[in-house]
């Protein structure tokens, strides 16, 4: 030991005092030999007061007087003892410490006592406890939690996280936290937002390995210390699948409700928009709902609700309605139920009811829709029309009968007049002879002019008038026959028909050098001989009423229009002034009887024929320029009303 290490010069006391651990030395008899400053600071005991006292008197612990007493343990031959302890200090605080206990030997190698090295772990303990608590909270939390450092490296995940993401802890730890944030988010944006605001919230869907989908809410927050320095990032994932489902179903229910409400509103406004009366009843006919049309038809207010539909039906028709409701329930509908009903403002009305069974989307019966049409007015005008047309038919019959009687019966007296006029003529001649032979010159002179001139002249007038009446009567007869003749309806080749008609006028056309042209014509349907008569009359008139000062031009053409065929006969004749244009179709109507021959029957016959064919005739004309007679005829058989 010649060259000392210098350690022997070092003051043992100084070492003892400078260590931050608390040091206590106790002899074999529990006497405190030494405590250092750190010890007295830690436990708040005075060094000088403690020395020489028994250790259990200075600062007892739960180990005192037990076999675990460290001194006892060392005295029993152990070389080392350690215990962790919490004690209450003199000034009331709790201190956690770890004590490392070792035997202390004297220079002679004999055991003096023990030396205790005490480390204050109060703060560490507090932190680890806290961590433990937090950890247990984290682990037990149903929310998945991941903790990551500021670089995004995952340092901790709880079991819920593992369950949620269906991965191992190792796998989770190997990935950056931002991997778990994706779900449609940009992780870089999320991270910068998090650093700026300290919090970032989002929602997303996890596509799990087992194929299931989880809706999660992600909440990432920055953990900071007291000086606002970021420490780590904690992300929690909350499974909101169920919440979302509930929310959605709630929303769906709300939407369905809204739609249903909108539907009812719509149905109501649709119902009200129609003028037809609509009532919705239950299966017994009790009205649960009705529209404006209904209250208007029956002159009612809202009181209608809760009344039975049959209350609006006249007693005799109630069975009809009840039967219809029964049929509707069985077959789904019952239509065209005509019955009389009672309206509060209109009295007795006639209605047609259509019943339809109402079903919901699942096919369950929900009621009956009764659509009610008030046909009172219609019925009334139908009745009037029926009555009028019946009257008209009778009048027509009467008229035809009259025409027949007149034209037929008037003929025999006319024949008599004719016959007796002839007789008179003969008698006149006889008188002439007698006078010539027997009378005096002077008497003969007086009688002869009367007998020779006056009487024959008068007789001639009588005869003329008689033949005139005769031709009128035969015209009337023709018309009355026309009304009764049966129609033989068929398709007519109009090109052929017109060329036939023109053939009959060949002589006049040549004689008057008429320029007559015919276009290609569409066909129509009708009674051929009667249609022949129509065009014969029109062409005849076009020739007859030509303008003598012009070259007569006649043009015949036709076209189809709106399912009908229209023909026209156009001339450049004398024309008809507007005031006569309607009347020329009347019976016996003639504009200028003296200048031309005729009976005023032709156009009337034309109109009569067209009436029976459900056709029409009309004229466009300008006086002095010409006339254009139009004829419209049906294209198909079914358009002809045969019974007119
Ligand atoms: P009618 O020819 O025997 O007189 P209608 O009934 O055929 O009898 O004609 C009635 C009247 O209509 C004729 O008297 C004539 O004044 C006028 N009328 C008919 N067709 C024409 C025509 N194409 N141009 C000018 N007037 C016409």
PDB file of N, CA and C in Angstrom, residues 565-603:
ATOM      1  N   UNK A 565    -114.050  12.644 -97.240  1.00  0.00           N
ATOM      2  CA  UNK A 565    -113.633  12.988 -98.599  1.00  0.00           C
ATOM      3  C   UNK A 565    -114.445  14.206 -99.028  1.00  0.00           C
ATOM      4  N   UNK A 566    -113.731  15.165 -99.573  1.00  0.00           N
ATOM      5  CA  UNK A 566    -114.421  16.398 -99.988  1.00  0.00           C
ATOM      6  C   UNK A 566    -114.256  16.578-101.493  1.00  0.00           C
ATOM      7  N   UNK A 567    -115.392  16.790-102.150  1.00  0.00           N
ATOM      8  CA  UNK A 567    -115.364  17.034-103.604  1.00  0.00           C
ATOM      9  C   UNK A 567    -115.888  18.438-103.836  1.00  0.00           C
ATOM     10  N   UNK A 568    -115.500  19.023-104.977  1.00  0.00           N
ATOM     11  CA  UNK A 568    -116.146  20.292-105.330  1.00  0.00           C
ATOM     12  C   UNK A 568    -116.367  20.392-106.837  1.00  0.00           C
ATOM     13  N   UNK A 569    -117.442  21.122-107.175  1.00  0.00           N
ATOM     14  CA  UNK A 569    -117.768  21.419-108.572  1.00  0.00           C
ATOM     15  C   UNK A 569    -117.704  22.933-108.687  1.00  0.00           C
ATOM     16  N   UNK A 570    -116.740  23.395-109.444  1.00  0.00           N
ATOM     17  CA  UNK A 570    -116.495  24.843-109.515  1.00  0.00           C
ATOM     18  C   UNK A 570    -116.852  25.349-110.905  1.00  0.00           C
ATOM     19  N   UNK A 571    -117.603  26.486-110.961  1.00  0.00           N
ATOM     20  CA  UNK A 571    -117.918  27.070-112.284  1.00  0.00           C
ATOM     21  C   UNK A 571    -117.567  28.538-112.296  1.00  0.00           C
ATOM     22  N   UNK A 572    -117.536  29.102-113.491  1.00  0.00           N
ATOM     23  CA  UNK A 572    -117.295  30.547-113.588  1.00  0.00           C
ATOM     24  C   UNK A 572    -118.568  31.248-114.058  1.00  0.00           C
ATOM     25  N   UNK A 573    -119.718  30.698-113.543  1.00  0.00           N
ATOM     26  CA  UNK A 573    -121.025  31.174-113.979  1.00  0.00           C
ATOM     27  C   UNK A 573    -121.466  32.470-113.318  1.00  0.00           C
ATOM     28  N   UNK A 574    -122.801  32.619-113.216  1.00  0.00           N
ATOM     29  CA  UNK A 574    -123.356  33.908-112.778  1.00  0.00           C
ATOM     30  C   UNK A 574    -123.131  34.173-111.287  1.00  0.00           C
ATOM     31  N   UNK A 575    -122.880  33.119-110.555  1.00  0.00           N
ATOM     32  CA  UNK A 575    -122.615  33.314-109.127  1.00  0.00           C
ATOM     33  C   UNK A 575    -123.879  33.567-108.316  1.00  0.00           C
ATOM     34  N   UNK A 576    -123.751  33.523-107.014  1.00  0.00           N
ATOM     35  CA  UNK A 576    -124.893  33.705-106.118  1.00  0.00           C
ATOM     36  C   UNK A 576    -124.494  34.730-105.064  1.00  0.00           C
ATOM     37  N   UNK A 577    -125.304  35.742-104.880  1.00  0.00           N
ATOM     38  CA  UNK A 577    -124.966  36.740-103.862  1.00  0.00           C
ATOM     39  C   UNK A 577    -125.158  36.134-102.467  1.00  0.00           C
ATOM     40  N   UNK A 578    -124.400  36.642-101.507  1.00  0.00           N
ATOM     41  CA  UNK A 578    -124.358  36.013-100.173  1.00  0.00           C
ATOM     42  C   UNK A 578    -125.730  35.771 -99.552  1.00  0.00           C
ATOM     43  N   UNK A 579    -126.666  36.713 -99.731  1.00  0.00           N
ATOM     44  CA  UNK A 579    -127.949  36.559 -99.027  1.00  0.00           C
ATOM     45  C   UNK A 579    -128.759  35.356 -99.523  1.00  0.00           C
ATOM     46  N   UNK A 580    -128.390  34.849-100.699  1.00  0.00           N
ATOM     47  CA  UNK A 580    -129.141  33.703-101.229  1.00  0.00           C
ATOM     48  C   UNK A 580    -128.435  32.371-100.996  1.00  0.00           C
ATOM     49  N   UNK A 581    -127.190  32.439-100.576  1.00  0.00           N
ATOM     50  CA  UNK A 581    -126.375  31.226-100.554  1.00  0.00           C
ATOM     51  C   UNK A 581    -126.916  30.108 -99.663  1.00  0.00           C
ATOM     52  N   UNK A 582    -127.623  30.487 -98.582  1.00  0.00           N
ATOM     53  CA  UNK A 582    -128.203  29.469 -97.712  1.00  0.00           C
ATOM     54  C   UNK A 582    -129.530  28.963 -98.272  1.00  0.00           C
ATOM     55  N   UNK A 583    -130.299  29.921 -98.812  1.00  0.00           N
ATOM     56  CA  UNK A 583    -131.688  29.603 -99.184  1.00  0.00           C
ATOM     57  C   UNK A 583    -131.799  28.706-100.399  1.00  0.00           C
ATOM     58  N   UNK A 584    -130.777  28.715-101.277  1.00  0.00           N
ATOM     59  CA  UNK A 584    -130.872  27.920-102.510  1.00  0.00           C
ATOM     60  C   UNK A 584    -131.050  26.429-102.244  1.00  0.00           C
ATOM     61  N   UNK A 585    -130.755  26.016-100.973  1.00  0.00           N
ATOM     62  CA  UNK A 585    -130.912  24.593-100.659  1.00  0.00           C
ATOM     63  C   UNK A 585    -132.332  24.283-100.194  1.00  0.00           C
ATOM     64  N   UNK A 586    -133.141  25.352-100.041  1.00  0.00           N
ATOM     65  CA  UNK A 586    -134.522  25.138 -99.586  1.00  0.00           C
ATOM     66  C   UNK A 586    -135.384  24.613-100.733  1.00  0.00           C
ATOM     67  N   UNK A 587    -136.473  24.005-100.326  1.00  0.00           N
ATOM     68  CA  UNK A 587    -137.411  23.435-101.298  1.00  0.00           C
ATOM     69  C   UNK A 587    -138.027  24.550-102.159  1.00  0.00           C
ATOM     70  N   UNK A 588    -138.038  24.372-103.455  1.00  0.00           N
ATOM     71  CA  UNK A 588    -138.667  25.283-104.428  1.00  0.00           C
ATOM     72  C   UNK A 588    -138.036  26.669-104.498  1.00  0.00           C
ATOM     73  N   UNK A 589    -136.877  26.837-103.891  1.00  0.00           N
ATOM     74  CA  UNK A 589    -136.270  28.173-103.905  1.00  0.00           C
ATOM     75  C   UNK A 589    -135.503  28.386-105.196  1.00  0.00           C
ATOM     76  N   UNK A 590    -135.875  29.439-105.926  1.00  0.00           N
ATOM     77  CA  UNK A 590    -135.201  29.782-107.179  1.00  0.00           C
ATOM     78  C   UNK A 590    -134.912  31.273-107.168  1.00  0.00           C
ATOM     79  N   UNK A 591    -133.742  31.651-107.702  1.00  0.00           N
ATOM     80  CA  UNK A 591    -133.384  33.072-107.680  1.00  0.00           C
ATOM     81  C   UNK A 591    -134.083  33.849-108.782  1.00  0.00           C
ATOM     82  N   UNK A 592    -134.105  33.277-109.947  1.00  0.00           N
ATOM     83  CA  UNK A 592    -134.640  34.002-111.096  1.00  0.00           C
ATOM     84  C   UNK A 592    -135.502  33.053-111.922  1.00  0.00           C
ATOM     85  N   UNK A 593    -136.736  32.800-111.456  1.00  0.00           N
ATOM     86  CA  UNK A 593    -137.568  31.748-112.037  1.00  0.00           C
ATOM     87  C   UNK A 593    -137.809  31.917-113.543  1.00  0.00           C
ATOM     88  N   UNK A 594    -137.841  33.184-114.007  1.00  0.00           N
ATOM     89  CA  UNK A 594    -138.237  33.384-115.406  1.00  0.00           C
ATOM     90  C   UNK A 594    -137.124  33.044-116.384  1.00  0.00           C
ATOM     91  N   UNK A 595    -135.872  33.324-115.983  1.00  0.00           N
ATOM     92  CA  UNK A 595    -134.798  33.198-116.963  1.00  0.00           C
ATOM     93  C   UNK A 595    -134.410  31.749-117.272  1.00  0.00           C
ATOM     94  N   UNK A 596    -134.632  30.863-116.344  1.00  0.00           N
ATOM     95  CA  UNK A 596    -134.279  29.463-116.633  1.00  0.00           C
ATOM     96  C   UNK A 596    -135.399  28.532-116.229  1.00  0.00           C
ATOM     97  N   UNK A 597    -135.355  27.339-116.790  1.00  0.00           N
ATOM     98  CA  UNK A 597    -136.313  26.306-116.455  1.00  0.00           C
ATOM     99  C   UNK A 597    -135.871  25.596-115.188  1.00  0.00           C
ATOM    100  N   UNK A 598    -136.792  25.262-114.354  1.00  0.00           N
ATOM    101  CA  UNK A 598    -136.422  24.485-113.176  1.00  0.00           C
ATOM    102  C   UNK A 598    -137.513  24.521-112.136  1.00  0.00           C
ATOM    103  N   UNK A 599    -137.375  23.638-111.139  1.00  0.00           N
ATOM    104  CA  UNK A 599    -138.419  23.529-110.120  1.00  0.00           C
ATOM    105  C   UNK A 599    -137.934  23.974-108.749  1.00  0.00           C
ATOM    106  N   UNK A 600    -136.640  24.295-108.676  1.00  0.00           N
ATOM    107  CA  UNK A 600    -136.101  24.655-107.352  1.00  0.00           C
ATOM    108  C   UNK A 600    -136.023  23.459-106.433  1.00  0.00           C
ATOM    109  N   UNK A 601    -135.780  22.293-107.014  1.00  0.00           N
ATOM    110  CA  UNK A 601    -135.732  21.067-106.214  1.00  0.00           C
ATOM    111  C   UNK A 601    -134.320  20.480-106.138  1.00  0.00           C
ATOM    112  N   UNK A 602    -133.514  20.732-107.188  1.00  0.00           N
ATOM    113  CA  UNK A 602    -132.213  20.057-107.345  1.00  0.00           C
ATOM    114  C   UNK A 602    -131.325  20.103-106.101  1.00  0.00           C
ATOM    115  N   UNK A 603    -131.076  21.318-105.577  1.00  0.00           N
ATOM    116  CA  UNK A 603    -130.164  21.442-104.427  1.00  0.00           C
ATOM    117  C   UNK A 603    -130.777  20.884-103.153  1.00  0.00           C
TER     118      UNK A 603
END
